[in-house]
mmCIF file of C-alpha atoms in Angstrom:
data_model
loop_
_atom_site.group_PDB
_atom_site.id
_atom_site.type_symbol
_atom_site.label_atom_id
_atom_site.label_comp_id
_atom_site.label_asym_id
_atom_site.label_seq_id
_atom_site.Cartn_x
_atom_site.Cartn_y
_atom_site.Cartn_z
ATOM 1 C CA MET A 1 38.966 24.745 41.684
ATOM 2 C CA ALA A 2 40.954 22.444 39.411
ATOM 3 C CA ARG A 3 39.250 21.333 36.224
ATOM 4 C CA VAL A 4 38.274 17.679 35.968
ATOM 5 C CA ARG A 5 40.501 15.812 33.543
ATOM 6 C CA LEU A 6 38.426 14.673 30.587
ATOM 7 C CA SER A 7 39.047 11.978 28.031
ATOM 8 C CA VAL A 8 39.708 13.038 24.450
ATOM 9 C CA THR A 9 36.138 12.130 23.472
ATOM 10 C CA GLU A 10 34.634 13.974 26.425
ATOM 11 C CA ARG A 11 36.754 17.046 25.748
ATOM 12 C CA ARG A 12 35.764 17.116 22.073
ATOM 13 C CA GLU A 13 32.094 16.834 22.970
ATOM 14 C CA GLU A 14 32.453 19.652 25.500
ATOM 15 C CA LEU A 15 34.085 21.846 22.861
ATOM 16 C CA LEU A 16 31.427 20.978 20.292
ATOM 17 C CA ARG A 17 28.580 21.829 22.668
ATOM 18 C CA ALA A 18 30.255 25.134 23.456
ATOM 19 C CA ALA A 19 30.736 25.833 19.749
ATOM 20 C CA ILE A 20 27.057 25.159 19.074
ATOM 21 C CA GLY A 21 26.087 27.569 21.828
ATOM 22 C CA GLN A 22 28.379 30.273 20.486
ATOM 23 C CA ILE A 23 27.174 29.810 16.901
ATOM 24 C CA GLU A 24 23.552 30.150 18.031
ATOM 25 C CA GLU A 25 24.430 33.280 20.002
ATOM 26 C CA ARG A 26 26.827 35.024 17.622
ATOM 27 C CA GLY A 27 26.359 33.452 14.207
ATOM 28 C CA VAL A 28 28.917 31.471 12.220
ATOM 29 C CA ALA A 29 30.596 34.498 10.666
ATOM 30 C CA ALA A 30 31.173 36.276 13.971
ATOM 31 C CA VAL A 31 32.096 33.364 16.215
ATOM 32 C CA ARG A 32 35.802 32.941 16.985
ATOM 33 C CA ILE A 33 37.963 30.212 18.448
ATOM 34 C CA ALA A 34 38.511 32.588 21.361
ATOM 35 C CA ASP A 35 34.750 32.728 22.041
ATOM 36 C CA VAL A 36 34.518 28.945 22.349
ATOM 37 C CA ALA A 37 37.601 28.814 24.550
ATOM 38 C CA ALA A 38 36.324 31.609 26.798
ATOM 39 C CA ALA A 39 32.952 29.909 27.214
ATOM 40 C CA LEU A 40 34.721 26.953 28.801
ATOM 41 C CA GLY A 41 37.585 28.783 30.470
ATOM 42 C CA VAL A 42 40.227 26.982 28.404
ATOM 43 C CA SER A 43 42.985 28.202 26.099
ATOM 44 C CA ASN A 44 42.682 28.865 22.379
ATOM 45 C CA ALA A 45 45.483 26.354 21.931
ATOM 46 C CA LEU A 46 43.366 23.564 23.428
ATOM 47 C CA VAL A 47 40.542 24.221 20.948
ATOM 48 C CA LEU A 48 43.015 24.326 18.058
ATOM 49 C CA TYR A 49 44.678 21.115 19.265
ATOM 50 C CA HIS A 50 41.392 19.257 18.765
ATOM 51 C CA PHE A 51 40.133 20.976 15.611
ATOM 52 C CA SER A 52 43.087 22.906 14.084
ATOM 53 C CA THR A 53 40.920 25.572 12.387
ATOM 54 C CA LYS A 54 37.659 27.404 12.959
ATOM 55 C CA GLU A 55 36.253 25.846 9.771
ATOM 56 C CA ARG A 56 36.860 22.321 11.046
ATOM 57 C CA LEU A 57 35.376 23.198 14.433
ATOM 58 C CA VAL A 58 32.234 24.614 12.808
ATOM 59 C CA ALA A 59 31.800 21.609 10.502
ATOM 60 C CA ALA A 60 32.269 19.216 13.436
ATOM 61 C CA ALA A 61 29.789 21.192 15.555
ATOM 62 C CA PHE A 62 27.093 20.936 12.898
ATOM 63 C CA THR A 63 27.801 17.226 12.445
ATOM 64 C CA TYR A 64 27.467 16.712 16.202
ATOM 65 C CA ALA A 65 24.160 18.618 16.244
ATOM 66 C CA ALA A 66 22.880 16.638 13.248
ATOM 67 C CA GLU A 67 23.726 13.317 14.882
ATOM 68 C CA GLY A 68 21.882 14.379 18.025
ATOM 69 C CA ASP A 69 18.781 15.379 16.081
ATOM 70 C CA LEU A 70 18.764 12.124 14.120
ATOM 71 C CA ALA A 71 19.208 10.042 17.264
ATOM 72 C CA HIS A 72 16.170 11.700 18.824
ATOM 73 C CA LEU A 73 14.156 11.251 15.630
ATOM 74 C CA ARG A 74 14.957 7.530 15.565
ATOM 75 C CA LYS A 75 13.934 7.257 19.215
ATOM 76 C CA LEU A 76 10.543 8.823 18.456
ATOM 77 C CA LEU A 77 9.971 6.643 15.403
ATOM 78 C CA GLY A 78 11.114 3.487 17.190
ATOM 79 C CA ARG A 79 8.373 3.559 19.819
ATOM 80 C CA ARG A 80 5.966 0.614 20.030
ATOM 81 C CA THR A 81 2.808 2.335 18.912
ATOM 82 C CA THR A 82 0.947 3.102 15.711
ATOM 83 C CA ALA A 83 2.691 4.651 12.736
ATOM 84 C CA LEU A 84 0.361 7.645 12.979
ATOM 85 C CA ARG A 85 1.306 8.357 16.580
ATOM 86 C CA ARG A 86 5.005 8.006 15.793
ATOM 87 C CA LEU A 87 4.710 10.245 12.756
ATOM 88 C CA ARG A 88 2.742 12.917 14.600
ATOM 89 C CA ALA A 89 5.215 12.854 17.497
ATOM 90 C CA ALA A 90 8.138 13.294 15.114
ATOM 91 C CA VAL A 91 6.485 16.132 13.197
ATOM 92 C CA ARG A 92 5.424 17.916 16.383
ATOM 93 C CA TRP A 93 8.925 17.609 17.840
ATOM 94 C CA TYR A 94 10.631 18.812 14.655
ATOM 95 C CA ALA A 95 8.217 21.695 14.028
ATOM 96 C CA PRO A 96 9.435 25.141 15.172
ATOM 97 C CA THR A 97 6.523 25.147 17.632
ATOM 98 C CA GLY A 98 7.779 21.926 19.233
ATOM 99 C CA GLN A 99 10.655 20.896 21.483
ATOM 100 C CA ALA A 100 13.423 20.539 18.904
ATOM 101 C CA LYS A 101 16.334 22.795 19.754
ATOM 102 C CA GLY A 102 18.676 24.649 17.489
ATOM 103 C CA TRP A 103 16.582 26.180 14.717
ATOM 104 C CA ARG A 104 18.769 29.286 14.859
ATOM 105 C CA LEU A 105 21.772 27.007 14.485
ATOM 106 C CA TRP A 106 20.365 25.319 11.383
ATOM 107 C CA ILE A 107 19.303 28.565 9.744
ATOM 108 C CA GLU A 108 22.898 29.740 10.215
ATOM 109 C CA GLY A 109 24.060 26.417 8.804
ATOM 110 C CA TRP A 110 21.918 26.668 5.684
ATOM 111 C CA ALA A 111 23.340 30.105 4.933
ATOM 112 C CA VAL A 112 26.962 29.041 5.380
ATOM 113 C CA ALA A 113 26.409 25.785 3.467
ATOM 114 C CA LEU A 114 25.905 27.830 0.303
ATOM 115 C CA ARG A 115 29.641 28.598 0.401
ATOM 116 C CA GLU A 116 31.132 25.730 2.439
ATOM 117 C CA PRO A 117 31.100 22.272 0.752
ATOM 118 C CA ALA A 118 31.810 20.375 3.987
ATOM 119 C CA LEU A 119 28.908 21.977 5.815
ATOM 120 C CA ARG A 120 26.672 21.593 2.770
ATOM 121 C CA GLU A 121 27.255 17.841 2.884
ATOM 122 C CA VAL A 122 26.403 17.696 6.601
ATOM 123 C CA SER A 123 23.174 19.615 5.987
ATOM 124 C CA ARG A 124 22.293 17.511 2.948
ATOM 125 C CA ASP A 125 22.893 14.255 4.830
ATOM 126 C CA LEU A 126 20.701 15.344 7.747
ATOM 127 C CA ASP A 127 17.948 16.332 5.318
ATOM 128 C CA ARG A 128 18.251 13.047 3.412
ATOM 129 C CA GLN A 129 18.101 10.918 6.555
ATOM 130 C CA TRP A 130 15.161 12.889 7.986
ATOM 131 C CA LYS A 131 13.146 12.430 4.789
ATOM 132 C CA ALA A 132 14.032 8.730 4.589
ATOM 133 C CA ALA A 133 12.893 8.121 8.181
ATOM 134 C CA ILE A 134 9.597 9.960 7.654
ATOM 135 C CA THR A 135 9.027 8.163 4.347
ATOM 136 C CA GLU A 136 9.531 4.813 6.058
ATOM 137 C CA VAL A 137 7.041 5.417 8.871
ATOM 138 C CA ILE A 138 4.448 6.744 6.417
ATOM 139 C CA ALA A 139 4.863 3.595 4.309
ATOM 140 C CA GLU A 140 4.386 1.491 7.461
ATOM 141 C CA GLY A 141 1.139 3.319 8.211
ATOM 142 C CA VAL A 142 -0.130 2.765 4.680
ATOM 143 C CA ALA A 143 0.738 -0.947 4.846
ATOM 144 C CA ALA A 144 -1.090 -1.245 8.176
ATOM 145 C CA GLY A 145 -4.189 0.441 6.767
ATOM 146 C CA GLU A 146 -3.975 3.389 9.175
ATOM 147 C CA PHE A 147 -4.226 5.988 6.424
ATOM 148 C CA VAL A 148 -3.856 6.475 2.683
ATOM 149 C CA CYS A 149 -0.824 8.082 1.085
ATOM 150 C CA PRO A 150 0.060 7.277 -2.542
ATOM 151 C CA ASP A 151 3.460 9.006 -2.395
ATOM 152 C CA PRO A 152 5.221 8.680 0.997
ATOM 153 C CA ALA A 153 8.476 10.192 -0.301
ATOM 154 C CA GLY A 154 6.650 13.178 -1.770
ATOM 155 C CA THR A 155 4.750 13.667 1.474
ATOM 156 C CA ALA A 156 7.986 13.597 3.475
ATOM 157 C CA LEU A 157 9.480 16.248 1.193
ATOM 158 C CA ARG A 158 6.432 18.519 1.384
ATOM 159 C CA LEU A 159 6.186 18.228 5.178
ATOM 160 C CA THR A 160 9.890 18.999 5.567
ATOM 161 C CA ALA A 161 9.624 22.017 3.270
ATOM 162 C CA LEU A 162 6.688 23.357 5.285
ATOM 163 C CA LEU A 163 8.419 22.836 8.644
ATOM 164 C CA ASP A 164 11.687 24.378 7.452
ATOM 165 C CA GLY A 165 9.859 27.380 6.008
ATOM 166 C CA LEU A 166 7.880 27.942 9.200
ATOM 167 C CA ALA A 167 11.103 27.673 11.187
ATOM 168 C CA VAL A 168 12.580 30.557 9.202
ATOM 169 C CA GLN A 169 9.464 32.670 9.771
ATOM 170 C CA LEU A 170 9.204 32.010 13.511
ATOM 171 C CA THR A 171 12.937 32.248 14.200
ATOM 172 C CA SER A 172 13.940 35.117 11.923
ATOM 173 C CA TYR A 173 10.763 37.198 12.116
ATOM 174 C CA PRO A 174 9.306 36.943 15.627
ATOM 175 C CA GLY A 175 5.599 37.703 15.614
ATOM 176 C CA ALA A 176 5.188 37.169 11.866
ATOM 177 C CA VAL A 177 3.191 34.001 12.518
ATOM 178 C CA ALA A 178 1.508 33.017 15.778
ATOM 179 C CA ARG A 179 2.845 29.716 17.108
ATOM 180 C CA SER A 180 -0.687 28.363 17.502
ATOM 181 C CA ARG A 181 -1.463 29.268 13.896
ATOM 182 C CA ALA A 182 1.692 27.596 12.657
ATOM 183 C CA GLN A 183 0.801 24.421 14.550
ATOM 184 C CA GLU A 184 -2.661 24.433 12.957
ATOM 185 C CA TRP A 185 -1.065 24.642 9.512
ATOM 186 C CA VAL A 186 1.218 21.723 10.328
ATOM 187 C CA ASP A 187 -1.717 19.609 11.544
ATOM 188 C CA ASP A 188 -3.778 20.569 8.498
ATOM 189 C CA ALA A 189 -0.957 19.602 6.150
ATOM 190 C CA LEU A 190 -0.348 16.270 7.873
ATOM 191 C CA ALA A 191 -4.052 15.365 7.849
ATOM 192 C CA ARG A 192 -4.375 16.319 4.192
ATOM 193 C CA GLU A 193 -1.324 14.301 3.158
ATOM 194 C CA LEU A 194 -2.663 11.213 4.948
ATOM 195 C CA GLY A 195 -6.212 11.494 3.621
ATOM 196 C CA LEU A 196 -7.640 12.282 7.069
ATOM 197 C CA ASP A 197 -9.557 15.219 8.453
ATOM 198 C CA ARG A 198 -8.229 17.115 11.461
ATOM 199 C CA GLN A 199 -10.675 15.446 13.851
ATOM 200 C CA ALA A 200 -9.783 11.978 12.592
ATOM 201 C CA LEU A 201 -6.092 12.787 12.971
ATOM 202 C CA THR A 202 -6.649 13.607 16.628
ATOM 203 C CA ASP A 203 -9.069 10.737 17.332
ATOM 204 C CA ARG A 204 -6.752 8.092 15.891
ATOM 205 C CA GLU A 205 -3.943 9.214 18.172
ATOM 206 C CA ARG A 206 -5.921 8.389 21.312
#
């Protein structure tokens, strides 16, 4: 069957999705242009036409993944409901026990970013925008009198550090931490940061 002719944008997105899949499966160091091409049944030359080198393909793939994550985060935080419900939804989605995809991808990205400036900037920008969005919704909740938090930016940083650390444990060391236990820790941390107890955190979401 003949392949459907795609626009340049559609083709790039198809290649980026394939690259993300291959990075998650093989790791950044092992993945090759040929692996991405084979996943789609296209030539190596086509991949190189769009990205010229493996390094550029990898950087573009992480950028694409970051933009997707941020778009979903903004959707969660843009809902017409209380700040607490929006914040809890975002934290639960982002947590390694939630529905966010690609933790293996980002753990690979963090490792490579230590040596690759372009990827380090992508990772740093995603982290900066995530923290800014969480800080903003926490500040909204404080202003509305939903909870107390004297340092929204500090809370956003601590929550992110906890979630990232749990992601490493659950993704890299299966069985090291039970998913239910990890979710309890996340809920405990969120309640503590907002000056609520666990029961109040749950009750105010209803």
